[in-house]
Tab-separated table of C-alpha atoms in Angstrom:
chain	number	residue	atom	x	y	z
A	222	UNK	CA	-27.107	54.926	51.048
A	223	UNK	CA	-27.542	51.736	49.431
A	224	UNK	CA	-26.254	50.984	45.832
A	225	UNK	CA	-27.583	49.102	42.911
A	226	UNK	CA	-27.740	47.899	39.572
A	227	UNK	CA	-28.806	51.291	37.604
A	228	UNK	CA	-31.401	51.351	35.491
A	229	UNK	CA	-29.111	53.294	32.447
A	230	UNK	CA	-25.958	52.024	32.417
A	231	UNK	CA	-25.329	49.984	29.323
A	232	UNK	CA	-22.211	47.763	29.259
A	233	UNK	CA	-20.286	48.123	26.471
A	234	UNK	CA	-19.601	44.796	24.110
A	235	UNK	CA	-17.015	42.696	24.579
A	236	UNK	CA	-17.030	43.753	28.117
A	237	UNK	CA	-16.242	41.156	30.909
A	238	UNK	CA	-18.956	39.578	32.449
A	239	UNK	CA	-20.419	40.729	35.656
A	240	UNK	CA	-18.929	41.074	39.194
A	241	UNK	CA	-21.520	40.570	42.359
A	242	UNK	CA	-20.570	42.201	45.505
A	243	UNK	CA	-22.310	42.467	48.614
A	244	UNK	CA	-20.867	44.869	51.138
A	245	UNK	CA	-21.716	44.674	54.648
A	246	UNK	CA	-25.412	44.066	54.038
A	247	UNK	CA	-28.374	43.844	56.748
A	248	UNK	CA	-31.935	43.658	55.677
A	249	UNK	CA	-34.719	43.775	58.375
A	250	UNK	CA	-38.443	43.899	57.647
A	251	UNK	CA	-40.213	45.735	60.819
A	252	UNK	CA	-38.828	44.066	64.154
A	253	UNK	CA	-37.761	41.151	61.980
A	254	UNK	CA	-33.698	40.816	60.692
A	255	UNK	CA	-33.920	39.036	57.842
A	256	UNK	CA	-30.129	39.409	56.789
A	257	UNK	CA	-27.368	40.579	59.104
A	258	UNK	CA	-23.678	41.905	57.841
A	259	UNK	CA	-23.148	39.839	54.789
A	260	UNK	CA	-19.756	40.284	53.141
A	261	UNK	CA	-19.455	38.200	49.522
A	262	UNK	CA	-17.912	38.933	46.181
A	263	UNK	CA	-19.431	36.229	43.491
A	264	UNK	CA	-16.944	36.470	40.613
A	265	UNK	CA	-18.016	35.327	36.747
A	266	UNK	CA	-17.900	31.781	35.239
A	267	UNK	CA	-19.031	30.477	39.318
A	268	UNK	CA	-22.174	28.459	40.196
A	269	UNK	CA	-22.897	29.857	43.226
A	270	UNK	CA	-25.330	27.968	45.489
A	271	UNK	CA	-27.153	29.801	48.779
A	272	UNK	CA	-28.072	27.458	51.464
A	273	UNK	CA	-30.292	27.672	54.701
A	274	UNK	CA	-33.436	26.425	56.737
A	275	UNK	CA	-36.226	28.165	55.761
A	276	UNK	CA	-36.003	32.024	57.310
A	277	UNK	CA	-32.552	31.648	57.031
A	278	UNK	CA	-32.124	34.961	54.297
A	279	UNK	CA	-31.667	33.065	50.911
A	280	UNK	CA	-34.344	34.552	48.814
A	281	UNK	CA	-33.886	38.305	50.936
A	282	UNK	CA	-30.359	37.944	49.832
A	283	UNK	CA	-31.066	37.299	46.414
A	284	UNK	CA	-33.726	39.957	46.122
A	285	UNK	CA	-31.075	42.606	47.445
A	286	UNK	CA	-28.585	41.662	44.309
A	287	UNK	CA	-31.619	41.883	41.824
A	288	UNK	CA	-32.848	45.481	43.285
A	289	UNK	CA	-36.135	43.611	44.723
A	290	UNK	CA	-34.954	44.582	48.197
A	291	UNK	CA	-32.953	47.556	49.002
A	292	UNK	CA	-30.402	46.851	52.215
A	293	UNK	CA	-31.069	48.662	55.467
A	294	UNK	CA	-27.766	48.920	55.463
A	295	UNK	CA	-24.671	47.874	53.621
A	296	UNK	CA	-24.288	47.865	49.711
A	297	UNK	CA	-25.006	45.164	46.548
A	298	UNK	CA	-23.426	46.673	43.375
A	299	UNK	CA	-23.455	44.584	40.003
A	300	UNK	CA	-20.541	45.648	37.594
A	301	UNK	CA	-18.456	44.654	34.922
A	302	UNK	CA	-15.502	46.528	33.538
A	303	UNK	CA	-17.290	49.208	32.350
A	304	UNK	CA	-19.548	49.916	35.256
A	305	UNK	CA	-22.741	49.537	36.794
A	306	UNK	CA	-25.159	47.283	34.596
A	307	UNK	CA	-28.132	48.014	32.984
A	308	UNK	CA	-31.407	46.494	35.043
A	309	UNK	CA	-31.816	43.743	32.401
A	310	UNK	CA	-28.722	42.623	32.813
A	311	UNK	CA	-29.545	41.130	35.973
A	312	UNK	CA	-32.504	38.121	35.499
A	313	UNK	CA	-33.941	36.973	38.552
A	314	UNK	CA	-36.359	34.052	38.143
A	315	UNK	CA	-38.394	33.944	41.658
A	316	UNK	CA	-39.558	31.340	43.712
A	317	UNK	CA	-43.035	31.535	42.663
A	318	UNK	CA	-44.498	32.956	40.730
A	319	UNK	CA	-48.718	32.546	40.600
A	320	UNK	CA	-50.280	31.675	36.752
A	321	UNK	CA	-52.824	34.489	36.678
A	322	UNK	CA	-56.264	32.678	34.740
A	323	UNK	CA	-57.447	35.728	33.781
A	324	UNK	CA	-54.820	37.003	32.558
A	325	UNK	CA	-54.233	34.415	29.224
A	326	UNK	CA	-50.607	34.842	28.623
A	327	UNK	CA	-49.330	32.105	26.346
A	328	UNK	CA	-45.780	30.358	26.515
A	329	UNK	CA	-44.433	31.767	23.735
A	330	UNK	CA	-45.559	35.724	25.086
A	331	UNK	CA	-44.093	35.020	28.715
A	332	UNK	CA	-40.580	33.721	26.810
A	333	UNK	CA	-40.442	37.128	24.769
A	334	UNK	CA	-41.188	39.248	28.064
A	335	UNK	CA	-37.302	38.658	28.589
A	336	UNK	CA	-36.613	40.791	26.053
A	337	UNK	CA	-38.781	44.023	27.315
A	338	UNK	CA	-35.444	45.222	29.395
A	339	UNK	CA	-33.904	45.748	26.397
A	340	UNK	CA	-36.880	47.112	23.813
A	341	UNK	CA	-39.824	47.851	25.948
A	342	UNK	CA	-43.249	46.107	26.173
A	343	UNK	CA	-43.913	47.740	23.042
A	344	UNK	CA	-40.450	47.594	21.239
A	345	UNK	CA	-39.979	45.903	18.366
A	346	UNK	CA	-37.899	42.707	18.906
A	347	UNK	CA	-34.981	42.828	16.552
A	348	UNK	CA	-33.166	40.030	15.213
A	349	UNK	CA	-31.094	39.380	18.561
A	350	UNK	CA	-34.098	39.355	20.460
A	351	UNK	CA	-35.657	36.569	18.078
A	352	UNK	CA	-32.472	34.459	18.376
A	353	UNK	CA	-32.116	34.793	22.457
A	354	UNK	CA	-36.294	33.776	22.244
A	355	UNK	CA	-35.023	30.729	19.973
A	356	UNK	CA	-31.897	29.767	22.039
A	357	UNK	CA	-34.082	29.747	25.608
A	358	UNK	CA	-36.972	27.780	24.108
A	359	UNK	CA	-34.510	25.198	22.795
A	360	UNK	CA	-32.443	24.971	25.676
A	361	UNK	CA	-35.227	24.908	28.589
A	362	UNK	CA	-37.135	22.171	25.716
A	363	UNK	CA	-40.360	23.887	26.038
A	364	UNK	CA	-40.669	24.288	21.918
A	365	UNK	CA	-43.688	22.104	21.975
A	366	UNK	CA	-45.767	24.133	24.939
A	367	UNK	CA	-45.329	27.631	22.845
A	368	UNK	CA	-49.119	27.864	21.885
A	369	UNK	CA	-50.049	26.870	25.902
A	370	UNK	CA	-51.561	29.299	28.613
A	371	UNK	CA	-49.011	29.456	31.637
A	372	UNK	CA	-52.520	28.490	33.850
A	373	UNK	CA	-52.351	24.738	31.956
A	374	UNK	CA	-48.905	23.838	32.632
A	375	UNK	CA	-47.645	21.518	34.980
A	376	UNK	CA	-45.480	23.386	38.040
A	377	UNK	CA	-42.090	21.981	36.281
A	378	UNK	CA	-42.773	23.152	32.671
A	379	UNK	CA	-44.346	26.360	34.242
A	380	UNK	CA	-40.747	26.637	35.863
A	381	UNK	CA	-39.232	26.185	33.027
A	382	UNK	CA	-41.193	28.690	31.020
A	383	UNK	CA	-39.970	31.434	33.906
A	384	UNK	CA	-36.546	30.318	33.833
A	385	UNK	CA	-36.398	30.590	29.607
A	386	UNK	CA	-37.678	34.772	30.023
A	387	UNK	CA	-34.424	35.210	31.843
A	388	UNK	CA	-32.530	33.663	29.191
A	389	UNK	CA	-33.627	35.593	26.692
A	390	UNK	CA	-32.949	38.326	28.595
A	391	UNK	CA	-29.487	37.602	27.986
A	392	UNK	CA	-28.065	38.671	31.443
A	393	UNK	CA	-24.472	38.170	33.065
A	394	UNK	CA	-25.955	37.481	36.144
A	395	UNK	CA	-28.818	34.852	36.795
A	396	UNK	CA	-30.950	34.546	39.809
A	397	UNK	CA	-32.483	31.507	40.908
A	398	UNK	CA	-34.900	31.009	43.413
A	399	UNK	CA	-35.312	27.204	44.473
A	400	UNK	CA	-35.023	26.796	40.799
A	401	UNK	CA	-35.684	22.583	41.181
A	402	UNK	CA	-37.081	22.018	44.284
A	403	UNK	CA	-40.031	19.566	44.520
A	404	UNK	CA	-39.968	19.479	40.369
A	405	UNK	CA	-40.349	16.971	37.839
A	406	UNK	CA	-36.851	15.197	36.512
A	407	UNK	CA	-36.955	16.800	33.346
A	408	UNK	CA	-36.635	19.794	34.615
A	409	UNK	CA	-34.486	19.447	36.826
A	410	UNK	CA	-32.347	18.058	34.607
A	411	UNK	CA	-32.968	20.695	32.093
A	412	UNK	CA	-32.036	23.487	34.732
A	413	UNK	CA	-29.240	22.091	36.102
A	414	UNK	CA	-27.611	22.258	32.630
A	415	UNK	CA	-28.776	25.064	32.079
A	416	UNK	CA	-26.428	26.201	34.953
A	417	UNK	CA	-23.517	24.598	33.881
A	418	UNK	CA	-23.627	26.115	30.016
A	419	UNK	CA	-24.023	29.659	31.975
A	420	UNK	CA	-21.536	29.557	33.661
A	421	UNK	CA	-19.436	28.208	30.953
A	422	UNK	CA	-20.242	31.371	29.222
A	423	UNK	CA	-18.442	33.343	31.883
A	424	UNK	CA	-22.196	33.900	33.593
A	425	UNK	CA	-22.838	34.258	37.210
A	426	UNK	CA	-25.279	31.937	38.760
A	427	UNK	CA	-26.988	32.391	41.994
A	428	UNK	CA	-29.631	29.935	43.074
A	429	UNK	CA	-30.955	29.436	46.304
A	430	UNK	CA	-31.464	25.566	47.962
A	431	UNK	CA	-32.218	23.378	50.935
A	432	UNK	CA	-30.735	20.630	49.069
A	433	UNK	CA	-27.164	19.608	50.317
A	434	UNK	CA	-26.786	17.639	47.408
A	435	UNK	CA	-27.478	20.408	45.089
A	436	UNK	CA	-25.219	23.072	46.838
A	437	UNK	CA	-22.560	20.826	46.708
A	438	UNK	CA	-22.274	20.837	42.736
A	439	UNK	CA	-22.026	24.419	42.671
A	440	UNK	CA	-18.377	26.145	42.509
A	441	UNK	CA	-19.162	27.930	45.878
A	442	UNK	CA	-21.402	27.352	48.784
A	443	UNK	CA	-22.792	29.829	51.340
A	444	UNK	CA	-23.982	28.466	54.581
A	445	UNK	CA	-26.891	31.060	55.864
A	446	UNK	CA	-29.058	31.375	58.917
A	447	UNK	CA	-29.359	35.317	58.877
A	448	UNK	CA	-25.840	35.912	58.823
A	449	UNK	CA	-23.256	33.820	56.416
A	450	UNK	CA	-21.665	30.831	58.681
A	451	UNK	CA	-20.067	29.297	55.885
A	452	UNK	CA	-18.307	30.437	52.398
A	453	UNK	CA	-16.596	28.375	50.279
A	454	UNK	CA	-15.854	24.672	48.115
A	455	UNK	CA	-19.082	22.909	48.985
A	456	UNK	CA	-16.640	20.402	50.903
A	457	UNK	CA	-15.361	23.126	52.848
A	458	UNK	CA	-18.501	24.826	53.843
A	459	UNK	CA	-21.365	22.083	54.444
A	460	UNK	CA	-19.748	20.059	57.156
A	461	UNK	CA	-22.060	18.488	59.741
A	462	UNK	CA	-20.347	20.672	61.858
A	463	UNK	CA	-21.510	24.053	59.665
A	464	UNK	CA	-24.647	22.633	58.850
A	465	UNK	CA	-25.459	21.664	62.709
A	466	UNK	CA	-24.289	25.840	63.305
A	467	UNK	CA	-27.295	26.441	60.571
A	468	UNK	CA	-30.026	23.813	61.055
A	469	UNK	CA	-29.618	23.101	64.955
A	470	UNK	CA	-30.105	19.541	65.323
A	471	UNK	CA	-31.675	18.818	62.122
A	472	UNK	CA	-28.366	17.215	60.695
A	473	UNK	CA	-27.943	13.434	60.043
A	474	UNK	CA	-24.625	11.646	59.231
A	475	UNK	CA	-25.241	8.195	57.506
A	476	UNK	CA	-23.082	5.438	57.925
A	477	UNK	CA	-21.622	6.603	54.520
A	478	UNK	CA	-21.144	10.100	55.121
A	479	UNK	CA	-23.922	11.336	53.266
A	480	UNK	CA	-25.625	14.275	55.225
A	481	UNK	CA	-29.612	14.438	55.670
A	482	UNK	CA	-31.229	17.506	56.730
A	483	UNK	CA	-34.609	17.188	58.677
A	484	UNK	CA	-36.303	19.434	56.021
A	485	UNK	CA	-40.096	19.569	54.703
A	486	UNK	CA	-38.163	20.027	50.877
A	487	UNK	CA	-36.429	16.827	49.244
A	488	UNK	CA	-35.074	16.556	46.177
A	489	UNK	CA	-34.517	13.691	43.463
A	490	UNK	CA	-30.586	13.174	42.982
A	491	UNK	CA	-30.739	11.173	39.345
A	492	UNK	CA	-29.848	14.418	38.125
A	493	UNK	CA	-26.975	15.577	40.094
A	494	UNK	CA	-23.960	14.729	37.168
A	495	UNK	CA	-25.764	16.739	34.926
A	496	UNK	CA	-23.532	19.529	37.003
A	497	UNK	CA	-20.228	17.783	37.240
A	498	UNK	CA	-19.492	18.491	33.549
């Protein structure tokens, strides 16, 4: 039987932030192994970054620690020191996510969605709520597009609108799902301190990327095509040798050591120090 963040359990405050551990995990869809006997513990305060060709499991994995996906076999279970935690204490901010026109939903309404975990959709928001609404708006700098329908947004300040409802959820663990890839610079730059303050907090942070350069600012890497070839430092774990194991012979060495994956996603570096803090 697989096991999961429960829907009841509220921490208790002052509690420690959240523990992440997957326990012998395979997923399979049909015919079709998605994810096969993954063994990780992600431990607070860590930016922990998933990497893999595409197929590889990233986003499966991450669905399995957010409840999205339940394991065909194995166990994900999301505590602190007082237990199991609640469901909204676990944000996951997907991959994409599709501006419905007809539905008109404004910036400010998708930023105070975050909240409904803890109140409901029809709850009303308490002072806490208004300051975690406040604090994600400020920090993801989308104060000026509060009055804007999600539909007339550009993809990066549409990210970043997605990425603010799970900070003002207020979790211990965050989710993100190729949280820069092919974005603007503001964003990225925006998200990837985000990141760092979260984990500062004592926070966990998964996100998922193809981008060595990314995964190798986080405090841990995980190498994945299916199963996990590689777990550790980002120097450790992305070696040409660990990456060629993963991507086949879509690994480059330049002449000064930087390593190029033959992907379809790139990625704009100018941002990368904004994680070394």
């Amino acid at each position: 039987m697989s096991e999961h963040v429960t829907d009841d359990a509220t921490p208790a405050v002052g509690t420690p932030s959240a523990r992440v551990r997957i326990n012998d995990v395979y997923v399979r869809y049909g015919a079709i192994e998605a994810v096969r006997a993954v063994d990780l513990t992600f431990a607070p305060g860590e930016v922990i970054a998933i990497i893999g060709p595409n197929g590889s499991g990233k986003s499966t994995l991450l669905s399995t620690i957010s409840g999205l996906v339940r394991p065909t076999r194995g166990s994900v279970t999301v505590h602190n020191g007082s237990g199991a935690l609640a469901r909204h204490e676990v944000a996951h901010v997907l991959q994409t996510t599709i501006a419905n026109e007809a539905l008109p939903l404004t910036v400010r309404e998708t930023v105070r969605m975050g909240c409904y975990g803890r109140r409901g959709a029809f709850g009303r928001l308490t002072g806490e709520d208004r300051s975690a609404i406040s604090d994600a708006v400020e920090r993801m700098r989308i104060g000026d597009l509060l009055d804007r329908q999600l539909h007339e947004l550009s993809g990066g300040q549409r990210q970043r609108t997605y990425v603010a409802q799970g900070l003002a959820q207020r979790a211990q663990v965050l989710l993100l799902d190729e949280p820069i890839t092919g974005l603007d610079l503001v964003t990225q730059e925006t998200i990837a301190t985000m990141m760092t303050e979260e984990a500062s907090l004592g926070h966990t942070v998964v996100l998922t990327t193809h981008d060595v350069g990314t995964a190798r600012l986080a405090d841990t890497a995980v190498l994945m095509a299916t199963r996990v070839i590689a777990v550790g430092p980002p120097a450790r774990a992305l070696t040409p040798e660990t990456l060629g194991q993963a991507y086949g012979g879509h690994v480059h060495v330049l002449d000064d050591g930087t390593i190029v994956l033959d992907e379809a996603h790139h990625h704009d570096h100018r941002f990368d120090d904004q994680l070394r803090g």
